[in-house]
mmCIF file of C-alpha atoms in Angstrom:
data_model
loop_
_atom_site.group_PDB
_atom_site.id
_atom_site.type_symbol
_atom_site.label_atom_id
_atom_site.label_comp_id
_atom_site.label_asym_id
_atom_site.label_seq_id
_atom_site.Cartn_x
_atom_site.Cartn_y
_atom_site.Cartn_z
ATOM 1 C CA MET A 1 0.000 0.000 0.000
ATOM 2 C CA PHE A 2 1.334 3.417 -0.945
ATOM 3 C CA HIS A 3 0.727 6.557 1.056
ATOM 4 C CA ALA A 4 2.087 10.074 1.145
ATOM 5 C CA ILE A 5 4.874 10.713 3.623
ATOM 6 C CA TYR A 6 5.673 14.274 2.697
ATOM 7 C CA TYR A 7 4.107 17.179 0.824
ATOM 8 C CA ALA A 8 6.213 19.952 -0.653
ATOM 9 C CA SER A 9 6.200 22.556 -3.359
ATOM 10 C CA LYS A 10 8.846 24.707 -4.943
ATOM 11 C CA THR A 11 8.849 27.819 -7.057
ATOM 12 C CA LEU A 12 11.643 27.929 -9.594
ATOM 13 C CA ASN A 13 14.014 30.851 -9.393
ATOM 14 C CA GLU A 14 14.946 32.781 -12.531
ATOM 15 C CA ALA A 15 17.898 30.541 -13.418
ATOM 16 C CA GLN A 16 15.929 27.340 -12.795
ATOM 17 C CA SER A 17 13.072 28.517 -15.003
ATOM 18 C CA ASN A 18 15.578 28.484 -17.893
ATOM 19 C CA TYR A 19 16.485 24.812 -17.306
ATOM 20 C CA THR A 20 15.678 22.269 -19.983
ATOM 21 C CA THR A 21 12.693 19.991 -19.371
ATOM 22 C CA THR A 22 15.095 17.198 -18.448
ATOM 23 C CA GLU A 23 16.849 19.376 -15.871
ATOM 24 C CA LYS A 24 13.520 20.525 -14.392
ATOM 25 C CA GLU A 25 12.266 16.946 -14.065
ATOM 26 C CA LEU A 26 15.505 15.874 -12.389
ATOM 27 C CA LEU A 27 15.451 18.962 -10.150
ATOM 28 C CA ALA A 28 11.983 17.960 -8.919
ATOM 29 C CA VAL A 29 13.203 14.475 -8.003
ATOM 30 C CA VAL A 30 16.322 15.834 -6.292
ATOM 31 C CA PHE A 31 14.272 18.411 -4.370
ATOM 32 C CA VAL A 32 11.983 15.722 -2.953
ATOM 33 C CA PHE A 33 14.844 13.401 -2.033
ATOM 34 C CA ASP A 34 16.805 16.205 -0.406
ATOM 35 C CA LYS A 35 13.815 17.405 1.651
ATOM 36 C CA SER A 36 12.631 13.948 2.707
ATOM 37 C CA ARG A 37 16.002 12.231 3.073
ATOM 38 C CA SER A 38 15.364 11.070 6.653
ATOM 39 C CA TYR A 39 12.203 9.243 5.569
ATOM 40 C CA LEU A 40 13.781 7.586 2.545
ATOM 41 C CA ILE A 41 17.209 6.384 3.719
ATOM 42 C CA GLY A 42 17.284 2.592 3.844
ATOM 43 C CA THR A 43 13.980 2.046 2.045
ATOM 44 C CA LYS A 44 13.170 1.188 -1.532
ATOM 45 C CA VAL A 45 11.674 4.183 -3.309
ATOM 46 C CA ILE A 46 9.633 3.924 -6.489
ATOM 47 C CA ILE A 47 9.517 6.960 -8.761
ATOM 48 C CA ASP A 48 6.486 6.905 -11.056
ATOM 49 C CA THR A 49 7.123 9.185 -14.007
ATOM 50 C CA ASP A 50 6.047 9.659 -17.589
ATOM 51 C CA TYR A 51 9.462 11.133 -18.302
ATOM 52 C CA ALA A 52 11.531 7.991 -18.982
ATOM 53 C CA ILE A 53 14.841 9.818 -19.409
ATOM 54 C CA ILE A 54 15.102 10.187 -15.616
ATOM 55 C CA LYS A 55 15.793 6.445 -15.389
ATOM 56 C CA TYR A 56 18.661 6.854 -17.845
ATOM 57 C CA LEU A 57 20.089 9.951 -16.145
ATOM 58 C CA ILE A 58 20.199 8.381 -12.689
ATOM 59 C CA ALA A 59 22.150 5.374 -14.005
ATOM 60 C CA LYS A 60 24.381 7.399 -16.342
ATOM 61 C CA LYS A 61 28.055 7.542 -15.438
ATOM 62 C CA ASP A 62 28.997 10.432 -17.743
ATOM 63 C CA ALA A 63 26.300 13.008 -17.031
ATOM 64 C CA LYS A 64 26.692 16.689 -17.827
ATOM 65 C CA PRO A 65 28.942 18.296 -15.196
ATOM 66 C CA CYS A 66 26.101 20.425 -13.814
ATOM 67 C CA LEU A 67 23.972 17.288 -13.220
ATOM 68 C CA ILE A 68 26.669 15.190 -11.500
ATOM 69 C CA PRO A 69 25.932 16.439 -7.934
ATOM 70 C CA TRP A 70 22.251 15.582 -8.395
ATOM 71 C CA VAL A 71 23.012 12.132 -9.820
ATOM 72 C CA LEU A 72 25.422 11.419 -6.956
ATOM 73 C CA LEU A 73 22.794 12.429 -4.390
ATOM 74 C CA LEU A 74 20.228 10.087 -5.948
ATOM 75 C CA GLN A 75 22.683 7.188 -6.156
ATOM 76 C CA GLY A 76 22.716 7.153 -2.350
ATOM 77 C CA PHE A 77 19.131 5.850 -2.341
ATOM 78 C CA HIS A 78 17.570 2.524 -3.306
ATOM 79 C CA LEU A 79 15.573 3.705 -6.325
ATOM 80 C CA GLU A 80 13.327 2.109 -8.878
ATOM 81 C CA VAL A 81 12.044 4.284 -11.707
ATOM 82 C CA LYS A 82 8.792 3.119 -13.291
ATOM 83 C CA ASP A 83 7.566 4.535 -16.557
ATOM 84 C CA ARG A 84 3.948 5.643 -16.460
ATOM 85 C CA LYS A 85 1.952 6.231 -19.545
ATOM 86 C CA GLU A 86 0.838 9.827 -19.854
ATOM 87 C CA ILE A 87 -2.806 8.796 -19.543
ATOM 88 C CA GLU A 88 -2.074 7.239 -16.113
ATOM 89 C CA ASN A 89 -0.295 10.349 -14.867
ATOM 90 C CA GLN A 90 -2.876 13.029 -15.690
ATOM 91 C CA VAL A 91 -3.274 14.341 -12.132
ATOM 92 C CA ALA A 92 0.430 15.118 -11.762
ATOM 93 C CA ASP A 93 0.565 16.607 -15.250
ATOM 94 C CA HIS A 94 -2.432 18.813 -14.529
ATOM 95 C CA LEU A 95 -0.961 20.087 -11.266
ATOM 96 C CA SER A 96 2.404 20.833 -12.854
ATOM 97 C CA ARG A 97 0.778 22.925 -15.577
ATOM 98 C CA LEU A 98 -1.580 25.012 -13.442
ATOM 99 C CA GLU A 99 0.924 27.807 -12.878
ATOM 100 C CA LYS A 100 1.718 28.074 -16.599
ATOM 101 C CA ARG A 101 -1.970 28.441 -17.438
ATOM 102 C CA LYS A 102 -2.439 31.018 -14.698
ATOM 103 C CA ARG A 103 0.465 33.117 -16.009
ATOM 104 C CA LYS A 104 -0.872 32.967 -19.579
ATOM 105 C CA MET A 105 -4.323 34.091 -18.456
ATOM 106 C CA MET A 106 -2.895 36.999 -16.457
ATOM 107 C CA SER A 107 -0.820 38.240 -19.397
ATOM 108 C CA TYR A 108 -3.867 38.955 -21.582
#
C-alpha cells in the first residue's frame, strides 16, 4: 500500500526557469529526495514518471557536469524508476501545468 509521507512545493528561481525539461524533471526528483532524506534512507523508493529519461540519467556515469551532484545524491538511495503512460499520470501533469496556465491568463 502506498501513502504520502511528505508534501512539498517549490517555485523555480529565474535561473531554474531556464532549465531544460530534463533538468527541471531531475530537479523535482532531487528536491523531494533532499527534503525527505530522513524518511527515505534505507527504504526502496519507487519513482512513477512519464518522463523515462530520468531512469537513464540516474544510471548514467557520464552526465553533464552540472547534473553530476544531483546524480550522486540520488545514487545514495535505493531507487526504482517506473515509466507511467501519460494517460495514467494526468493528475500530476495537470498540477504541474496550473501555474503556466495562470500566467498565460494573467498576461492577456
